[in-house]
CSV table of C-alpha atoms in Angstrom, one decimal:
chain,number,residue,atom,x,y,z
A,1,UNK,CA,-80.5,-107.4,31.1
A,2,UNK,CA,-84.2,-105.9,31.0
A,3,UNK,CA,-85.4,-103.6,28.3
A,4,UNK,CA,-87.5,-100.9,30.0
A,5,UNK,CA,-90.4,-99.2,28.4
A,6,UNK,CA,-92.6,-96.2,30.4
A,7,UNK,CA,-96.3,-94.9,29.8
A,8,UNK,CA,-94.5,-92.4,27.3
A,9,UNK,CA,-94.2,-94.1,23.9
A,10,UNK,CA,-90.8,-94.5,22.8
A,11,UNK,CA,-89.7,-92.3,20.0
A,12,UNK,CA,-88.4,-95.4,18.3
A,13,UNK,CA,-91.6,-96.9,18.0
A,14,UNK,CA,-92.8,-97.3,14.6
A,15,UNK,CA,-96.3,-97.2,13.4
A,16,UNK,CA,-97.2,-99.8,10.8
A,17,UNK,CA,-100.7,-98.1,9.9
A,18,UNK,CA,-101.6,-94.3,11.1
A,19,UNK,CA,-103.1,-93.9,14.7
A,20,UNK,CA,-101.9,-97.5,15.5
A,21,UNK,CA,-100.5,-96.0,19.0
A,22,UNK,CA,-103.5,-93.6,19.4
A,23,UNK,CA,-106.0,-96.7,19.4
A,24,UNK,CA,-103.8,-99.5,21.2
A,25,UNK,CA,-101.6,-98.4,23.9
A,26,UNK,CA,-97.8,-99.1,23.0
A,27,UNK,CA,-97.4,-101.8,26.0
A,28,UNK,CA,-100.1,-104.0,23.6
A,29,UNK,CA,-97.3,-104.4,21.3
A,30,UNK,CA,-94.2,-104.4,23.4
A,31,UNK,CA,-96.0,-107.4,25.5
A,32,UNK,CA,-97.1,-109.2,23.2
A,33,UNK,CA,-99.5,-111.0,24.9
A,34,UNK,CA,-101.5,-113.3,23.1
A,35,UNK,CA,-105.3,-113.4,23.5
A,36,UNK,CA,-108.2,-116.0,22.6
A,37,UNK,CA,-109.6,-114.9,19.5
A,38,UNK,CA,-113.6,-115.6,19.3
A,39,UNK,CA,-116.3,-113.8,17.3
A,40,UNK,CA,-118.9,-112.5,19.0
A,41,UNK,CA,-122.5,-112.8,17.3
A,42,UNK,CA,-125.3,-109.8,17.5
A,43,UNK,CA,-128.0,-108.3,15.4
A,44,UNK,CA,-128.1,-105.3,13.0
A,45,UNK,CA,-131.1,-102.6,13.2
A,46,UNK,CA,-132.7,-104.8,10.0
A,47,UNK,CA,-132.0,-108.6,11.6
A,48,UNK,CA,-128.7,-109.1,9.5
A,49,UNK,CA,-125.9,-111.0,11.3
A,50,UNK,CA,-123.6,-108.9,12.9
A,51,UNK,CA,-119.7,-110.5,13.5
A,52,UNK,CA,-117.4,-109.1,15.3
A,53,UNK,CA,-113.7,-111.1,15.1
A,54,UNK,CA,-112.7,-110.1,18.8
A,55,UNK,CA,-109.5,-110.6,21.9
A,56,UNK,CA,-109.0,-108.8,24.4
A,57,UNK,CA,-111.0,-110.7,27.0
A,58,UNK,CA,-111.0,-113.0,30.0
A,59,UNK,CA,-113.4,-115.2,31.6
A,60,UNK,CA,-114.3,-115.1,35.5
A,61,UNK,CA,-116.8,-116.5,37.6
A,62,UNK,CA,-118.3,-117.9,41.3
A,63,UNK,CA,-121.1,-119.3,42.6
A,64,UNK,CA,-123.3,-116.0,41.5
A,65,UNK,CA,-122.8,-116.8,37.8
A,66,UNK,CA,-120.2,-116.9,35.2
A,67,UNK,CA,-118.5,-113.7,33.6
A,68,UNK,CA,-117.1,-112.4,30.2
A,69,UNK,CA,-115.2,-109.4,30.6
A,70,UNK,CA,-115.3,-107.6,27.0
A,71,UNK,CA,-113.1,-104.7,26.6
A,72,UNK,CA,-111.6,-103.0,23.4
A,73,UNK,CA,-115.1,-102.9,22.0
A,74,UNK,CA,-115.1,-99.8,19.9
A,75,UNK,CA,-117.5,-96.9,20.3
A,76,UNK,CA,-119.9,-96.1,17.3
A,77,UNK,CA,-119.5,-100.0,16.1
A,78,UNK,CA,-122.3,-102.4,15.3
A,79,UNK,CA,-121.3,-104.6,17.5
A,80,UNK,CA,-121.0,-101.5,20.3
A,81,UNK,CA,-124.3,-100.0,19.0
A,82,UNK,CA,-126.6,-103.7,18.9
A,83,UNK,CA,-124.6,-104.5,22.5
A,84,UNK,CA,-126.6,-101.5,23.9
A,85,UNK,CA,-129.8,-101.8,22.0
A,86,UNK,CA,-130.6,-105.7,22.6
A,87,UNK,CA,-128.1,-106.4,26.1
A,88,UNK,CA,-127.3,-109.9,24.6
A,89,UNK,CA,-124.7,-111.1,22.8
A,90,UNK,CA,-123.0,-114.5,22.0
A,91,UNK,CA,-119.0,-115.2,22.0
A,92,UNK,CA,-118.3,-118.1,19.3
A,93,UNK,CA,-115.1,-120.3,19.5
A,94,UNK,CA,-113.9,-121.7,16.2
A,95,UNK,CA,-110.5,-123.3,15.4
A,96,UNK,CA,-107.8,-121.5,13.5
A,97,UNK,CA,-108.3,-123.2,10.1
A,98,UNK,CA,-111.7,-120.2,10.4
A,99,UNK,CA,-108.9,-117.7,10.9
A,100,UNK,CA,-109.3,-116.4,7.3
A,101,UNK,CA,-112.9,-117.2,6.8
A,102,UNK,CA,-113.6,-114.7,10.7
A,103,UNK,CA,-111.2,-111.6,8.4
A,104,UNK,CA,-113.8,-111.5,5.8
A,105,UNK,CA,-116.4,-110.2,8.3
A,106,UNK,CA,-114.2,-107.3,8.4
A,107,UNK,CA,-114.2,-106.7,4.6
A,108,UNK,CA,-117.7,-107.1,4.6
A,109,UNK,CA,-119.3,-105.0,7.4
A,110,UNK,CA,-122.1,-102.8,5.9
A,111,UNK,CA,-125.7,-102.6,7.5
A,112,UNK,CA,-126.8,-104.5,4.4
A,113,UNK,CA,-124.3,-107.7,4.8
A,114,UNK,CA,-125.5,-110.7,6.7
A,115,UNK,CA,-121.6,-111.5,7.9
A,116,UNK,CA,-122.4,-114.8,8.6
A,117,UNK,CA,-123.0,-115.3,4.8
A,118,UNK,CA,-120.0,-113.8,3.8
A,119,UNK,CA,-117.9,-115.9,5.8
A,120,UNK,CA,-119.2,-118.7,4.7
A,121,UNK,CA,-120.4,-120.1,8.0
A,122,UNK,CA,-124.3,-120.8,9.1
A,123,UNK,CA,-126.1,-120.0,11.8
A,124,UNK,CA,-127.8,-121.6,14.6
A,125,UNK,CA,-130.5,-120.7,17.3
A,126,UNK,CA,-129.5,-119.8,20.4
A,127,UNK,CA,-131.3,-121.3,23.5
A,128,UNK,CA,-131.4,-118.3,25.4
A,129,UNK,CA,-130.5,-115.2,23.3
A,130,UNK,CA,-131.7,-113.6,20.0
A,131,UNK,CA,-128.1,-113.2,18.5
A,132,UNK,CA,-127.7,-116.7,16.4
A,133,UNK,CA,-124.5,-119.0,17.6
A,134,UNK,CA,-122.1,-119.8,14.6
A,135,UNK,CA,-123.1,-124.0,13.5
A,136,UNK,CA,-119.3,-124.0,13.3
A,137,UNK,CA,-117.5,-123.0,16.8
A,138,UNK,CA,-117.4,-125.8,19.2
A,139,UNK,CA,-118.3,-123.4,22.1
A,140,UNK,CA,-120.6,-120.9,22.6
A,141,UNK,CA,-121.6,-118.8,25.3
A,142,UNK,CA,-124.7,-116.9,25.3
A,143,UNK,CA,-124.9,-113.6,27.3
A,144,UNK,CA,-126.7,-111.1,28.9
A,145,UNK,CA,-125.3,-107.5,29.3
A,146,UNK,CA,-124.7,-106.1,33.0
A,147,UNK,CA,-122.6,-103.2,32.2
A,148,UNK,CA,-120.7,-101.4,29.8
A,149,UNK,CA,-118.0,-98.4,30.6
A,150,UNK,CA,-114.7,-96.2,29.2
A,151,UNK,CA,-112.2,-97.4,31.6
A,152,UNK,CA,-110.7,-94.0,31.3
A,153,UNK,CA,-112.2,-90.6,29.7
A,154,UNK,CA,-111.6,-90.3,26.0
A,155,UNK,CA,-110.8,-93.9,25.3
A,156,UNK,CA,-112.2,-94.8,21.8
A,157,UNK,CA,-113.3,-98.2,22.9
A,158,UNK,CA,-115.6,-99.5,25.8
A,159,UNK,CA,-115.3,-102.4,28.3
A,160,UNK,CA,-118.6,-104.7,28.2
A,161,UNK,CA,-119.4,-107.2,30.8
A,162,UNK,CA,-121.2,-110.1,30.1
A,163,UNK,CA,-123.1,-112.7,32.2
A,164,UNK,CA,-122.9,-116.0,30.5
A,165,UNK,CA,-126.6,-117.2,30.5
A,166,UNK,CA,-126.1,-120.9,28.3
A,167,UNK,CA,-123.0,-122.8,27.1
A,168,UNK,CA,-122.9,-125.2,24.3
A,169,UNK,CA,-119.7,-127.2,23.6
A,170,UNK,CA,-119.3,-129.9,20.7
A,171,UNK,CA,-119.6,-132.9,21.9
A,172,UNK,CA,-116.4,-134.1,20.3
A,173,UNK,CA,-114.5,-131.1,22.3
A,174,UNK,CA,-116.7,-132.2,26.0
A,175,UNK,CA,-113.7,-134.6,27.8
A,176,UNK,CA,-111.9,-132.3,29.4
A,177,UNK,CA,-108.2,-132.2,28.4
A,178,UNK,CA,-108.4,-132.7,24.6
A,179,UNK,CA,-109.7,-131.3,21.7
A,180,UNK,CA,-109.9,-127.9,23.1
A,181,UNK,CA,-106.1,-127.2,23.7
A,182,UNK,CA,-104.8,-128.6,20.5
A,183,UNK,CA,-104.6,-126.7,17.3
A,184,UNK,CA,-108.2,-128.1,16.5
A,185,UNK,CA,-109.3,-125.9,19.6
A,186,UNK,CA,-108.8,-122.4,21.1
A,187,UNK,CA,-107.4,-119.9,18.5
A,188,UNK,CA,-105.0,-117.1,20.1
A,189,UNK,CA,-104.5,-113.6,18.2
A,190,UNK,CA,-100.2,-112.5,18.6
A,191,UNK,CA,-101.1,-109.0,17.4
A,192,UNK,CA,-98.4,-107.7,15.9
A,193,UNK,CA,-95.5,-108.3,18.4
A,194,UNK,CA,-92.7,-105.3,18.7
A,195,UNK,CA,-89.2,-106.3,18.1
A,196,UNK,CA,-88.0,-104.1,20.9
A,197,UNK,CA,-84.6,-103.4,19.6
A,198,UNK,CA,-85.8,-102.2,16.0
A,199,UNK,CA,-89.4,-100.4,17.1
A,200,UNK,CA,-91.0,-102.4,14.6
A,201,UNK,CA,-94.1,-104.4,14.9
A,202,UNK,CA,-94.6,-107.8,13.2
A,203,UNK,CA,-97.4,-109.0,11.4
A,204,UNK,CA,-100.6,-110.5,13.2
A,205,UNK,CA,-100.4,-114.2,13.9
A,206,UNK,CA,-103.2,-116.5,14.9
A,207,UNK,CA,-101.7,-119.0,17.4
A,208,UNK,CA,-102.8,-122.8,19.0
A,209,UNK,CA,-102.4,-124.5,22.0
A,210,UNK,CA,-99.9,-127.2,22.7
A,211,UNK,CA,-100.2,-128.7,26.1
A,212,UNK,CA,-96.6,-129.0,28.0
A,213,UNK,CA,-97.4,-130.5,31.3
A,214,UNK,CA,-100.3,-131.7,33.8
A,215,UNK,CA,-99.9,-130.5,37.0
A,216,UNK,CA,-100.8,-133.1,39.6
């Protein structure tokens, strides 16, 4: 048996903070699909480090270039507002055992806080952006803005796209099938997965990789 959930939220869906259904749609939860968690790096109005603890991506490419599509950036943000102004950006992946060190970007936000600093993590130059990468993540991907949009009138939050202009990967994390899909590697965000039967959401996880099987 299949439980069936429509475009109309369920009356039985509690929120666990107010607007929680206004700002994610209700089939965020009910999937509960988890999402690479990354932190993308810009700059504030005065130069300050701006960090942005982000999901809510994938990554696409061809021969004409490499792609990172960005959505669920929120309108009126820094990281939406210095996006726009300087059309670069940088997307940082760090391990889990960063997961708490990434939340205290989001305590300490203000036009005055150099993020970086307050997570206790340090900066490095990018090669082909202003943004710094993170010293820490073991792969970064500098960008260049091509486009930015509301997928639908009134949404609070914009789609980016991004064309990935320079990687760096840790040379520890470069052979292929290893570091990167252990829990050393890609961090995933389970954000706060609906128990269906109840209509009550979970607490946020951050999640690892464990590779199952090689396909031949």
């Amino acid at each position: 048996m299949k439980i069936e959930i429509g475009e109309t939220l369920p009356g039985e869906f509690r929120e666990s903070w107010p607007g929680q259904y206004t700002i994610f749609s209700h089939f965020e939860f009910a999937a509960g699909i988890p999402q690479a968690l990354f932190a993308i790096t810009t700059l504030k109005e005065n130069g300050l480090t701006n960090v942005t603890f982000h999901s809510w991506s994938c990554f696409q490419g061809g021969a004409n270039g490499y792609y990172a599509l960005l959505p669920g950036i929120a309108e009126g943000s820094h990281a939406h507002q210095n996006i726009l102004r300087d059309n670069e950006f940088c997307l940082n992946f760090l391990s889990a055992r960063y997961y708490d060190a990434l939340l205290a970007t989001i305590r300490h936000n203000g036009m005055g806080d150099d993020e970086l600093a307050a997570a206790g993590l340090s900066a490095e130059n990018a090669q082909t952006i202003k943004p710094p990468r993170i010293r820490e993540s073991f792969l970064c991907l500098e960008c260049g803005l091509l486009s930015h949009q509301r997928i639908q009138p009134g949404d609070r939050c914009a789609l980016f796209i991004g064309k990935v202009r320079h990687l760096a990967m840790d040379a520890a994390f470069a052979n292929g099938l290893d570091r990167k899909y252990s829990p050393e590697g890609f961090m995933y965000n389970v954000h706060s997965p609906l128990n269906l039967h109840t209509g009550e959401c979970g607490e946020s996880e951050a999640a690892t990789l464990n590779v199952e099987q090689t396909r031949q």
